[in-house]
Amino acid sequence: MTRQSINDLIAFLAVARERSFTKAAAKLGVSQSALSHTIRGLEARLGLRLLTRTTRSVSPTEAGERLLGSIGPRFDEIESELAALSEFREKPAGTIRITAGEHAADAILWPALEKLLPDYPDINVEIIVDYGLTDIVAERYDAGVRLGEQVAKDMIAVRIGPDMRMAVVGAPAYFDRRSKPQTPSDLTDHNCINLRLPTYGGVYAWEFEKDGREVKVRVEGQLVFNNAQLRLNAALSGLGLAYVPEALVRQPLSNGRLVRVLEDWCAPFPGYHLYYTSRRQTSPAFALLVNALRYRE
C-alpha cells in the first residue's frame, strides 16, 4: 500500500467518525479544502461514493460504512501498539482522553492529576466534561467516569471514589417563604432547580430511598441547567431547591448558607468508577493513571 493510500484512508476515517469536514480538518491539522480534495481523490480511485454530503451533515454511504467498519479497528490497533511502545522509554508517555461529569472531574480527576503530572511531563491528559452516557469506544476515549451503577457489564471498572450521597438543599431565605418538604412527594409543591440530561434530552428525575423503598420524583421549577455549579449558585441565591452531590455542599451547609432537607431519604450509593474496554491495550502511561486514581479506603 502506498503512503498516499494510507494518508487518504486516515483522512476518510477522520471525516467518517467526526461526521464533519470542519472537525476532521481541525483534528488532522489540514484545511477543509485540502481534506475535501483528498476524499474526492479517494472516491475517484475506488469508483465509489464513500460519504454523503449535505449543507448540514456528512455521513458514510453503505460502502463508506463497510470501509469504516473494516479498516477502523485495524488503524486503532496500530495506534494502540504504537502507544504501547512507550514502555521502552525511560518514562511513560502518551495522550490519555477521558470523559467525565463536572463533579467527578473536579473532585476526583483533578486532585490525582495535580499530583501525578509534574513527575511525568511526557503524559498528556485530555478531559472532556460531559453529562451524557458517552460511548467511549465510538467516541475514541481511553476511559470514562461514571457512578458504579451506571457502568456497563462488559467494561472494566476501577473504583476511584467513596460511596456517595445526594443532598436536597435550599437557602434559608427560600424556606422563609416555604415549608420544608417532609417526604419526596412534597417536592411537587416546591420550586426545584432541574438538571437536563444531554443523552436523551430529558430532565433528570430526583431519586430517593428509605427503608428499602425507592422513589423517583419529577420535579418542576423556573430553572433548568446542565451542570452542578449553576444549580448550586441558584440554590444559594434562594431561587429554589437543588439536588446535588453531598460533597459539593458541605461548606455552605456548615456555615448556614444552605439548609438540607429530606436527608433521611438520601441513601448512599456506589461512587465514581473509571471504566474502559477490556479490548484496550494498556499502555504504561494509562496504567500509571489508573493506579493514581484507584480508591483506597
PDB file of C-alpha atoms in Angstrom:
ATOM      1  CA  MET A   1       0.000   0.000   0.000  1.00  0.00           C
ATOM      2  CA  THR A   2       1.354   3.427  -0.931  1.00  0.00           C
ATOM      3  CA  ARG A   3       1.869   6.216   1.572  1.00  0.00           C
ATOM      4  CA  GLN A   4      -0.779   8.254  -0.244  1.00  0.00           C
ATOM      5  CA  SER A   5      -3.329   5.462   0.170  1.00  0.00           C
ATOM      6  CA  ILE A   6      -2.628   5.274   3.896  1.00  0.00           C
ATOM      7  CA  ASN A   7      -2.981   9.042   4.280  1.00  0.00           C
ATOM      8  CA  ASP A   8      -6.215   9.001   2.269  1.00  0.00           C
ATOM      9  CA  LEU A   9      -7.686   6.289   4.490  1.00  0.00           C
ATOM     10  CA  ILE A  10      -6.703   8.201   7.636  1.00  0.00           C
ATOM     11  CA  ALA A  11      -8.455  11.246   6.185  1.00  0.00           C
ATOM     12  CA  PHE A  12     -11.571   9.196   5.416  1.00  0.00           C
ATOM     13  CA  LEU A  13     -11.646   7.730   8.942  1.00  0.00           C
ATOM     14  CA  ALA A  14     -11.445  11.188  10.495  1.00  0.00           C
ATOM     15  CA  VAL A  15     -14.348  12.558   8.448  1.00  0.00           C
ATOM     16  CA  ALA A  16     -16.479   9.427   8.848  1.00  0.00           C
ATOM     17  CA  ARG A  17     -16.006   9.363  12.611  1.00  0.00           C
ATOM     18  CA  GLU A  18     -16.410  13.081  13.211  1.00  0.00           C
ATOM     19  CA  ARG A  19     -19.309  13.360  10.717  1.00  0.00           C
ATOM     20  CA  SER A  20     -17.841  16.743   9.841  1.00  0.00           C
ATOM     21  CA  PHE A  21     -15.186  18.062   7.492  1.00  0.00           C
ATOM     22  CA  THR A  22     -14.631  21.029   9.824  1.00  0.00           C
ATOM     23  CA  LYS A  23     -13.925  18.887  12.896  1.00  0.00           C
ATOM     24  CA  ALA A  24     -11.890  16.336  10.941  1.00  0.00           C
ATOM     25  CA  ALA A  25      -9.740  19.048   9.344  1.00  0.00           C
ATOM     26  CA  ALA A  26      -9.043  20.584  12.747  1.00  0.00           C
ATOM     27  CA  LYS A  27      -8.139  17.169  14.154  1.00  0.00           C
ATOM     28  CA  LEU A  28      -5.773  16.386  11.272  1.00  0.00           C
ATOM     29  CA  GLY A  29      -4.299  19.885  11.110  1.00  0.00           C
ATOM     30  CA  VAL A  30      -5.200  20.487   7.448  1.00  0.00           C
ATOM     31  CA  SER A  31      -7.535  22.855   5.632  1.00  0.00           C
ATOM     32  CA  GLN A  32     -11.107  21.816   4.838  1.00  0.00           C
ATOM     33  CA  SER A  33     -10.477  22.311   1.117  1.00  0.00           C
ATOM     34  CA  ALA A  34      -7.405  20.046   1.195  1.00  0.00           C
ATOM     35  CA  LEU A  35      -9.338  17.405   3.125  1.00  0.00           C
ATOM     36  CA  SER A  36     -12.262  17.574   0.705  1.00  0.00           C
ATOM     37  CA  HIS A  37      -9.845  17.208  -2.231  1.00  0.00           C
ATOM     38  CA  THR A  38      -8.282  14.121  -0.586  1.00  0.00           C
ATOM     39  CA  ILE A  39     -11.671  12.443  -0.108  1.00  0.00           C
ATOM     40  CA  ARG A  40     -12.742  13.194  -3.676  1.00  0.00           C
ATOM     41  CA  GLY A  41      -9.487  11.676  -4.934  1.00  0.00           C
ATOM     42  CA  LEU A  42     -10.002   8.516  -2.850  1.00  0.00           C
ATOM     43  CA  GLU A  43     -13.582   8.155  -4.089  1.00  0.00           C
ATOM     44  CA  ALA A  44     -12.420   8.641  -7.706  1.00  0.00           C
ATOM     45  CA  ARG A  45      -9.778   5.912  -7.417  1.00  0.00           C
ATOM     46  CA  LEU A  46     -12.246   3.492  -5.844  1.00  0.00           C
ATOM     47  CA  GLY A  47     -15.064   4.448  -8.201  1.00  0.00           C
ATOM     48  CA  LEU A  48     -17.407   4.645  -5.204  1.00  0.00           C
ATOM     49  CA  ARG A  49     -19.104   7.366  -3.205  1.00  0.00           C
ATOM     50  CA  LEU A  50     -17.971   6.930   0.407  1.00  0.00           C
ATOM     51  CA  LEU A  51     -19.609   9.948   2.017  1.00  0.00           C
ATOM     52  CA  THR A  52     -22.976  11.642   1.624  1.00  0.00           C
ATOM     53  CA  ARG A  53     -22.619  15.399   2.000  1.00  0.00           C
ATOM     54  CA  THR A  54     -25.358  17.923   2.756  1.00  0.00           C
ATOM     55  CA  THR A  55     -25.132  21.540   3.872  1.00  0.00           C
ATOM     56  CA  ARG A  56     -25.610  20.420   7.475  1.00  0.00           C
ATOM     57  CA  SER A  57     -24.105  16.978   7.806  1.00  0.00           C
ATOM     58  CA  VAL A  58     -21.744  14.330   6.499  1.00  0.00           C
ATOM     59  CA  SER A  59     -22.476  10.619   6.785  1.00  0.00           C
ATOM     60  CA  PRO A  60     -20.958   7.444   5.305  1.00  0.00           C
ATOM     61  CA  THR A  61     -22.706   5.702   2.455  1.00  0.00           C
ATOM     62  CA  GLU A  62     -23.243   1.931   2.620  1.00  0.00           C
ATOM     63  CA  ALA A  63     -19.802   1.454   1.040  1.00  0.00           C
ATOM     64  CA  GLY A  64     -18.353   4.019   3.427  1.00  0.00           C
ATOM     65  CA  GLU A  65     -19.827   2.223   6.448  1.00  0.00           C
ATOM     66  CA  ARG A  66     -18.292  -1.045   5.263  1.00  0.00           C
ATOM     67  CA  LEU A  67     -14.879   0.581   4.803  1.00  0.00           C
ATOM     68  CA  LEU A  68     -15.143   2.298   8.194  1.00  0.00           C
ATOM     69  CA  GLY A  69     -16.039  -0.961   9.926  1.00  0.00           C
ATOM     70  CA  SER A  70     -13.227  -2.914   8.282  1.00  0.00           C
ATOM     71  CA  ILE A  71     -10.267  -0.537   8.469  1.00  0.00           C
ATOM     72  CA  GLY A  72     -11.206   1.470  11.556  1.00  0.00           C
ATOM     73  CA  PRO A  73     -10.373  -1.270  14.096  1.00  0.00           C
ATOM     74  CA  ARG A  74      -7.104  -2.038  12.252  1.00  0.00           C
ATOM     75  CA  PHE A  75      -5.907   1.551  12.458  1.00  0.00           C
ATOM     76  CA  ASP A  76      -6.980   1.654  16.133  1.00  0.00           C
ATOM     77  CA  GLU A  77      -4.922  -1.474  16.776  1.00  0.00           C
ATOM     78  CA  ILE A  78      -1.875   0.102  15.115  1.00  0.00           C
ATOM     79  CA  GLU A  79      -2.264   3.252  17.217  1.00  0.00           C
ATOM     80  CA  SER A  80      -2.625   1.143  20.351  1.00  0.00           C
ATOM     81  CA  GLU A  81       0.506  -0.850  19.593  1.00  0.00           C
ATOM     82  CA  LEU A  82       2.464   2.336  18.899  1.00  0.00           C
ATOM     83  CA  ALA A  83       1.302   3.722  22.233  1.00  0.00           C
ATOM     84  CA  ALA A  84       2.363   0.507  23.960  1.00  0.00           C
ATOM     85  CA  LEU A  85       5.920   1.027  22.698  1.00  0.00           C
ATOM     86  CA  SER A  86       6.234   3.835  25.213  1.00  0.00           C
ATOM     87  CA  GLU A  87       7.081   1.167  27.812  1.00  0.00           C
ATOM     88  CA  PHE A  88      10.554   1.110  26.283  1.00  0.00           C
ATOM     89  CA  ARG A  89      11.023   4.769  27.166  1.00  0.00           C
ATOM     90  CA  GLU A  90      12.627   5.779  30.430  1.00  0.00           C
ATOM     91  CA  LYS A  91       9.377   7.446  31.483  1.00  0.00           C
ATOM     92  CA  PRO A  92       5.765   6.672  30.481  1.00  0.00           C
ATOM     93  CA  ALA A  93       4.414   8.881  27.703  1.00  0.00           C
ATOM     94  CA  GLY A  94       1.346   9.353  25.568  1.00  0.00           C
ATOM     95  CA  THR A  95      -2.057  11.039  25.445  1.00  0.00           C
ATOM     96  CA  ILE A  96      -4.998   9.827  27.517  1.00  0.00           C
ATOM     97  CA  ARG A  97      -8.545  11.014  26.742  1.00  0.00           C
ATOM     98  CA  ILE A  98     -11.197  10.767  29.460  1.00  0.00           C
ATOM     99  CA  THR A  99     -14.843  11.775  29.541  1.00  0.00           C
ATOM    100  CA  ALA A 100     -16.399  12.629  32.908  1.00  0.00           C
ATOM    101  CA  GLY A 101     -19.054  14.748  34.570  1.00  0.00           C
ATOM    102  CA  GLU A 102     -18.145  18.110  36.077  1.00  0.00           C
ATOM    103  CA  HIS A 103     -18.194  16.952  39.707  1.00  0.00           C
ATOM    104  CA  ALA A 104     -16.094  13.855  39.034  1.00  0.00           C
ATOM    105  CA  ALA A 105     -13.570  15.917  37.070  1.00  0.00           C
ATOM    106  CA  ASP A 106     -13.241  18.480  39.869  1.00  0.00           C
ATOM    107  CA  ALA A 107     -13.425  16.189  42.895  1.00  0.00           C
ATOM    108  CA  ILE A 108     -11.615  13.053  41.669  1.00  0.00           C
ATOM    109  CA  LEU A 109      -9.662  13.500  38.446  1.00  0.00           C
ATOM    110  CA  TRP A 110      -8.085  16.897  39.049  1.00  0.00           C
ATOM    111  CA  PRO A 111      -6.612  16.161  42.534  1.00  0.00           C
ATOM    112  CA  ALA A 112      -4.962  12.996  41.179  1.00  0.00           C
ATOM    113  CA  LEU A 113      -3.607  14.690  38.048  1.00  0.00           C
ATOM    114  CA  GLU A 114      -2.303  17.625  40.043  1.00  0.00           C
ATOM    115  CA  LYS A 115      -0.045  15.236  41.942  1.00  0.00           C
ATOM    116  CA  LEU A 116       0.838  12.891  39.078  1.00  0.00           C
ATOM    117  CA  LEU A 117       1.625  15.062  36.059  1.00  0.00           C
ATOM    118  CA  PRO A 118       4.542  17.135  37.387  1.00  0.00           C
ATOM    119  CA  ASP A 119       6.601  13.922  37.653  1.00  0.00           C
ATOM    120  CA  TYR A 120       5.617  12.700  34.177  1.00  0.00           C
ATOM    121  CA  PRO A 121       5.917  15.585  31.682  1.00  0.00           C
ATOM    122  CA  ASP A 122       5.522  13.244  28.678  1.00  0.00           C
ATOM    123  CA  ILE A 123       1.990  12.204  29.701  1.00  0.00           C
ATOM    124  CA  ASN A 124      -0.772  14.352  28.202  1.00  0.00           C
ATOM    125  CA  VAL A 125      -4.331  14.161  29.538  1.00  0.00           C
ATOM    126  CA  GLU A 126      -7.474  15.483  27.854  1.00  0.00           C
ATOM    127  CA  ILE A 127     -10.647  15.621  29.953  1.00  0.00           C
ATOM    128  CA  ILE A 128     -13.976  16.300  28.266  1.00  0.00           C
ATOM    129  CA  VAL A 129     -16.759  17.254  30.687  1.00  0.00           C
ATOM    130  CA  ASP A 130     -19.981  15.612  29.548  1.00  0.00           C
ATOM    131  CA  TYR A 131     -23.067  14.517  31.479  1.00  0.00           C
ATOM    132  CA  GLY A 132     -24.185  12.157  28.722  1.00  0.00           C
ATOM    133  CA  LEU A 133     -23.672   8.404  28.828  1.00  0.00           C
ATOM    134  CA  THR A 134     -20.883   8.618  26.256  1.00  0.00           C
ATOM    135  CA  ASP A 135     -19.916   5.590  24.171  1.00  0.00           C
ATOM    136  CA  ILE A 136     -16.176   5.707  24.822  1.00  0.00           C
ATOM    137  CA  VAL A 137     -15.419   3.212  22.041  1.00  0.00           C
ATOM    138  CA  ALA A 138     -17.327   5.102  19.348  1.00  0.00           C
ATOM    139  CA  GLU A 139     -16.006   8.475  20.536  1.00  0.00           C
ATOM    140  CA  ARG A 140     -12.463   7.091  20.865  1.00  0.00           C
ATOM    141  CA  TYR A 141     -11.932   7.892  24.534  1.00  0.00           C
ATOM    142  CA  ASP A 142      -9.439   5.845  26.509  1.00  0.00           C
ATOM    143  CA  ALA A 143     -11.732   5.815  29.532  1.00  0.00           C
ATOM    144  CA  GLY A 144     -14.774   7.380  31.126  1.00  0.00           C
ATOM    145  CA  VAL A 145     -16.002   8.091  34.629  1.00  0.00           C
ATOM    146  CA  ARG A 146     -19.453   7.048  35.796  1.00  0.00           C
ATOM    147  CA  LEU A 147     -21.193   6.124  39.006  1.00  0.00           C
ATOM    148  CA  GLY A 148     -20.737   2.450  39.765  1.00  0.00           C
ATOM    149  CA  GLU A 149     -24.344   1.529  38.994  1.00  0.00           C
ATOM    150  CA  GLN A 150     -24.083   3.089  35.516  1.00  0.00           C
ATOM    151  CA  VAL A 151     -21.041   1.166  34.233  1.00  0.00           C
ATOM    152  CA  ALA A 152     -21.851  -1.382  31.512  1.00  0.00           C
ATOM    153  CA  LYS A 153     -21.152  -5.004  32.429  1.00  0.00           C
ATOM    154  CA  ASP A 154     -18.748  -5.537  29.517  1.00  0.00           C
ATOM    155  CA  MET A 155     -16.402  -2.785  30.753  1.00  0.00           C
ATOM    156  CA  ILE A 156     -13.515  -2.984  33.187  1.00  0.00           C
ATOM    157  CA  ALA A 157     -14.420  -0.763  36.149  1.00  0.00           C
ATOM    158  CA  VAL A 158     -11.990   0.601  38.737  1.00  0.00           C
ATOM    159  CA  ARG A 159     -13.361   2.279  41.841  1.00  0.00           C
ATOM    160  CA  ILE A 160     -11.881   5.788  42.136  1.00  0.00           C
ATOM    161  CA  GLY A 161     -14.031   7.330  44.861  1.00  0.00           C
ATOM    162  CA  PRO A 162     -16.008   6.526  48.027  1.00  0.00           C
ATOM    163  CA  ASP A 163     -19.729   5.849  48.208  1.00  0.00           C
ATOM    164  CA  MET A 164     -21.772   8.992  47.616  1.00  0.00           C
ATOM    165  CA  ARG A 165     -24.987  10.589  48.800  1.00  0.00           C
ATOM    166  CA  MET A 166     -27.116  13.262  47.237  1.00  0.00           C
ATOM    167  CA  ALA A 167     -28.481  16.255  49.135  1.00  0.00           C
ATOM    168  CA  VAL A 168     -31.584  18.388  48.673  1.00  0.00           C
ATOM    169  CA  VAL A 169     -30.707  21.927  49.721  1.00  0.00           C
ATOM    170  CA  GLY A 170     -32.145  25.424  49.731  1.00  0.00           C
ATOM    171  CA  ALA A 171     -31.187  28.815  51.131  1.00  0.00           C
ATOM    172  CA  PRO A 172     -32.646  29.999  54.471  1.00  0.00           C
ATOM    173  CA  ALA A 173     -34.362  32.820  52.572  1.00  0.00           C
ATOM    174  CA  TYR A 174     -36.182  30.242  50.431  1.00  0.00           C
ATOM    175  CA  PHE A 175     -37.574  28.495  53.499  1.00  0.00           C
ATOM    176  CA  ASP A 176     -38.705  31.816  54.938  1.00  0.00           C
ATOM    177  CA  ARG A 177     -41.398  31.657  52.265  1.00  0.00           C
ATOM    178  CA  ARG A 178     -41.964  27.901  52.066  1.00  0.00           C
ATOM    179  CA  SER A 179     -42.401  24.995  54.466  1.00  0.00           C
ATOM    180  CA  LYS A 180     -39.753  22.286  54.393  1.00  0.00           C
ATOM    181  CA  PRO A 181     -40.686  19.106  52.485  1.00  0.00           C
ATOM    182  CA  GLN A 182     -41.136  16.097  54.733  1.00  0.00           C
ATOM    183  CA  THR A 183     -41.346  13.448  52.016  1.00  0.00           C
ATOM    184  CA  PRO A 184     -40.160  13.346  48.373  1.00  0.00           C
ATOM    185  CA  SER A 185     -43.729  13.800  47.126  1.00  0.00           C
ATOM    186  CA  ASP A 186     -43.829  17.214  48.850  1.00  0.00           C
ATOM    187  CA  LEU A 187     -41.279  18.439  46.296  1.00  0.00           C
ATOM    188  CA  THR A 188     -44.060  18.826  43.714  1.00  0.00           C
ATOM    189  CA  ASP A 189     -45.146  21.925  45.664  1.00  0.00           C
ATOM    190  CA  HIS A 190     -41.676  23.479  45.519  1.00  0.00           C
ATOM    191  CA  ASN A 191     -39.644  25.481  43.013  1.00  0.00           C
ATOM    192  CA  CYS A 192     -36.954  22.954  42.121  1.00  0.00           C
ATOM    193  CA  ILE A 193     -33.809  23.518  40.056  1.00  0.00           C
ATOM    194  CA  ASN A 194     -33.653  20.843  37.375  1.00  0.00           C
ATOM    195  CA  LEU A 195     -30.835  19.059  35.540  1.00  0.00           C
ATOM    196  CA  ARG A 196     -31.121  18.494  31.790  1.00  0.00           C
ATOM    197  CA  LEU A 197     -29.598  15.200  30.625  1.00  0.00           C
ATOM    198  CA  PRO A 198     -27.866  15.559  27.236  1.00  0.00           C
ATOM    199  CA  THR A 199     -28.031  11.871  26.307  1.00  0.00           C
ATOM    200  CA  TYR A 200     -31.798  11.740  25.965  1.00  0.00           C
ATOM    201  CA  GLY A 201     -32.664  15.412  26.281  1.00  0.00           C
ATOM    202  CA  GLY A 202     -34.924  14.745  29.259  1.00  0.00           C
ATOM    203  CA  VAL A 203     -34.972  16.260  32.734  1.00  0.00           C
ATOM    204  CA  TYR A 204     -33.439  14.135  35.467  1.00  0.00           C
ATOM    205  CA  ALA A 205     -35.862  12.615  37.980  1.00  0.00           C
ATOM    206  CA  TRP A 206     -34.698  13.018  41.586  1.00  0.00           C
ATOM    207  CA  GLU A 207     -34.061   9.620  43.195  1.00  0.00           C
ATOM    208  CA  PHE A 208     -34.700   8.724  46.836  1.00  0.00           C
ATOM    209  CA  GLU A 209     -34.620   5.618  49.006  1.00  0.00           C
ATOM    210  CA  LYS A 210     -35.734   4.858  52.556  1.00  0.00           C
ATOM    211  CA  ASP A 211     -36.304   1.543  54.329  1.00  0.00           C
ATOM    212  CA  GLY A 212     -35.881  -0.323  51.045  1.00  0.00           C
ATOM    213  CA  ARG A 213     -38.452   1.829  49.256  1.00  0.00           C
ATOM    214  CA  GLU A 214     -37.206   3.613  46.123  1.00  0.00           C
ATOM    215  CA  VAL A 215     -38.942   6.751  44.872  1.00  0.00           C
ATOM    216  CA  LYS A 216     -38.358   8.897  41.765  1.00  0.00           C
ATOM    217  CA  VAL A 217     -39.866  12.364  41.631  1.00  0.00           C
ATOM    218  CA  ARG A 218     -40.123  14.511  38.513  1.00  0.00           C
ATOM    219  CA  VAL A 219     -39.916  17.995  39.942  1.00  0.00           C
ATOM    220  CA  GLU A 220     -40.683  21.348  38.336  1.00  0.00           C
ATOM    221  CA  GLY A 221     -39.317  24.844  38.677  1.00  0.00           C
ATOM    222  CA  GLN A 222     -38.216  28.021  36.944  1.00  0.00           C
ATOM    223  CA  LEU A 223     -34.647  26.921  36.233  1.00  0.00           C
ATOM    224  CA  VAL A 224     -33.034  24.089  34.266  1.00  0.00           C
ATOM    225  CA  PHE A 225     -29.257  23.721  33.934  1.00  0.00           C
ATOM    226  CA  ASN A 226     -26.857  21.101  32.630  1.00  0.00           C
ATOM    227  CA  ASN A 227     -24.146  21.475  35.282  1.00  0.00           C
ATOM    228  CA  ALA A 228     -23.873  21.290  39.059  1.00  0.00           C
ATOM    229  CA  GLN A 229     -22.292  24.665  39.793  1.00  0.00           C
ATOM    230  CA  LEU A 230     -25.133  26.673  38.267  1.00  0.00           C
ATOM    231  CA  ARG A 231     -27.683  24.632  40.217  1.00  0.00           C
ATOM    232  CA  LEU A 232     -25.726  25.297  43.398  1.00  0.00           C
ATOM    233  CA  ASN A 233     -25.477  29.035  42.638  1.00  0.00           C
ATOM    234  CA  ALA A 234     -29.227  29.222  42.075  1.00  0.00           C
ATOM    235  CA  ALA A 235     -29.913  27.469  45.388  1.00  0.00           C
ATOM    236  CA  LEU A 236     -27.532  29.828  47.219  1.00  0.00           C
ATOM    237  CA  SER A 237     -29.443  32.754  45.710  1.00  0.00           C
ATOM    238  CA  GLY A 238     -32.703  31.439  47.164  1.00  0.00           C
ATOM    239  CA  LEU A 239     -34.236  30.646  43.787  1.00  0.00           C
ATOM    240  CA  GLY A 240     -35.220  27.069  44.592  1.00  0.00           C
ATOM    241  CA  LEU A 241     -34.208  23.657  45.858  1.00  0.00           C
ATOM    242  CA  ALA A 242     -31.225  21.843  44.328  1.00  0.00           C
ATOM    243  CA  TYR A 243     -30.413  18.138  44.244  1.00  0.00           C
ATOM    244  CA  VAL A 244     -26.609  17.865  44.193  1.00  0.00           C
ATOM    245  CA  PRO A 245     -23.787  15.617  45.474  1.00  0.00           C
ATOM    246  CA  GLU A 246     -23.438  15.922  49.247  1.00  0.00           C
ATOM    247  CA  ALA A 247     -19.702  16.682  48.986  1.00  0.00           C
ATOM    248  CA  LEU A 248     -20.462  19.761  46.904  1.00  0.00           C
ATOM    249  CA  VAL A 249     -22.463  21.464  49.665  1.00  0.00           C
ATOM    250  CA  ARG A 250     -20.596  20.573  52.858  1.00  0.00           C
ATOM    251  CA  GLN A 251     -19.165  24.086  53.285  1.00  0.00           C
ATOM    252  CA  PRO A 252     -22.359  26.095  52.605  1.00  0.00           C
ATOM    253  CA  LEU A 253     -24.233  23.717  54.932  1.00  0.00           C
ATOM    254  CA  SER A 254     -21.676  24.166  57.696  1.00  0.00           C
ATOM    255  CA  ASN A 255     -21.741  27.970  57.501  1.00  0.00           C
ATOM    256  CA  GLY A 256     -25.520  28.177  57.250  1.00  0.00           C
ATOM    257  CA  ARG A 257     -25.778  29.477  53.690  1.00  0.00           C
ATOM    258  CA  LEU A 258     -27.805  26.379  52.802  1.00  0.00           C
ATOM    259  CA  VAL A 259     -30.288  24.205  54.676  1.00  0.00           C
ATOM    260  CA  ARG A 260     -30.644  20.489  53.998  1.00  0.00           C
ATOM    261  CA  VAL A 261     -33.965  18.646  53.800  1.00  0.00           C
ATOM    262  CA  LEU A 262     -35.028  15.027  53.189  1.00  0.00           C
ATOM    263  CA  GLU A 263     -31.654  13.794  54.462  1.00  0.00           C
ATOM    264  CA  ASP A 264     -33.173  10.516  55.676  1.00  0.00           C
ATOM    265  CA  TRP A 265     -34.354   9.837  52.101  1.00  0.00           C
ATOM    266  CA  CYS A 266     -30.866  10.183  50.582  1.00  0.00           C
ATOM    267  CA  ALA A 267     -29.219   6.757  50.867  1.00  0.00           C
ATOM    268  CA  PRO A 268     -25.566   6.038  49.964  1.00  0.00           C
ATOM    269  CA  PHE A 269     -24.857   4.583  46.521  1.00  0.00           C
ATOM    270  CA  PRO A 270     -21.732   3.350  44.667  1.00  0.00           C
ATOM    271  CA  GLY A 271     -19.407   6.249  43.889  1.00  0.00           C
ATOM    272  CA  TYR A 272     -17.331   7.081  40.833  1.00  0.00           C
ATOM    273  CA  HIS A 273     -15.611   4.394  38.779  1.00  0.00           C
ATOM    274  CA  LEU A 274     -13.142   4.718  35.925  1.00  0.00           C
ATOM    275  CA  TYR A 275     -14.202   2.370  33.132  1.00  0.00           C
ATOM    276  CA  TYR A 276     -12.607   1.217  29.904  1.00  0.00           C
ATOM    277  CA  THR A 277     -12.986  -1.577  27.398  1.00  0.00           C
ATOM    278  CA  SER A 278     -11.301  -4.919  28.019  1.00  0.00           C
ATOM    279  CA  ARG A 279     -10.043  -4.791  24.431  1.00  0.00           C
ATOM    280  CA  ARG A 280      -7.913  -1.759  25.182  1.00  0.00           C
ATOM    281  CA  GLN A 281      -4.133  -2.220  25.008  1.00  0.00           C
ATOM    282  CA  THR A 282      -2.983  -0.867  28.371  1.00  0.00           C
ATOM    283  CA  SER A 283      -0.033   1.478  27.978  1.00  0.00           C
ATOM    284  CA  PRO A 284       2.355   2.266  30.857  1.00  0.00           C
ATOM    285  CA  ALA A 285       1.004   5.823  30.961  1.00  0.00           C
ATOM    286  CA  PHE A 286      -2.603   4.611  31.249  1.00  0.00           C
ATOM    287  CA  ALA A 287      -1.683   2.005  33.883  1.00  0.00           C
ATOM    288  CA  LEU A 288       0.062   4.719  35.886  1.00  0.00           C
ATOM    289  CA  LEU A 289      -3.014   6.946  35.765  1.00  0.00           C
ATOM    290  CA  VAL A 290      -5.334   4.110  36.779  1.00  0.00           C
ATOM    291  CA  ASN A 291      -3.137   3.348  39.770  1.00  0.00           C
ATOM    292  CA  ALA A 292      -3.073   7.031  40.774  1.00  0.00           C
ATOM    293  CA  LEU A 293      -6.883   7.218  40.622  1.00  0.00           C
ATOM    294  CA  ARG A 294      -7.604   3.880  42.333  1.00  0.00           C
ATOM    295  CA  TYR A 295      -9.626   4.427  45.501  1.00  0.00           C
ATOM    296  CA  ARG A 296      -8.010   3.186  48.698  1.00  0.00           C
ATOM    297  CA  GLU A 297     -10.129   3.185  51.833  1.00  0.00           C
TER     298      GLU A 297
END
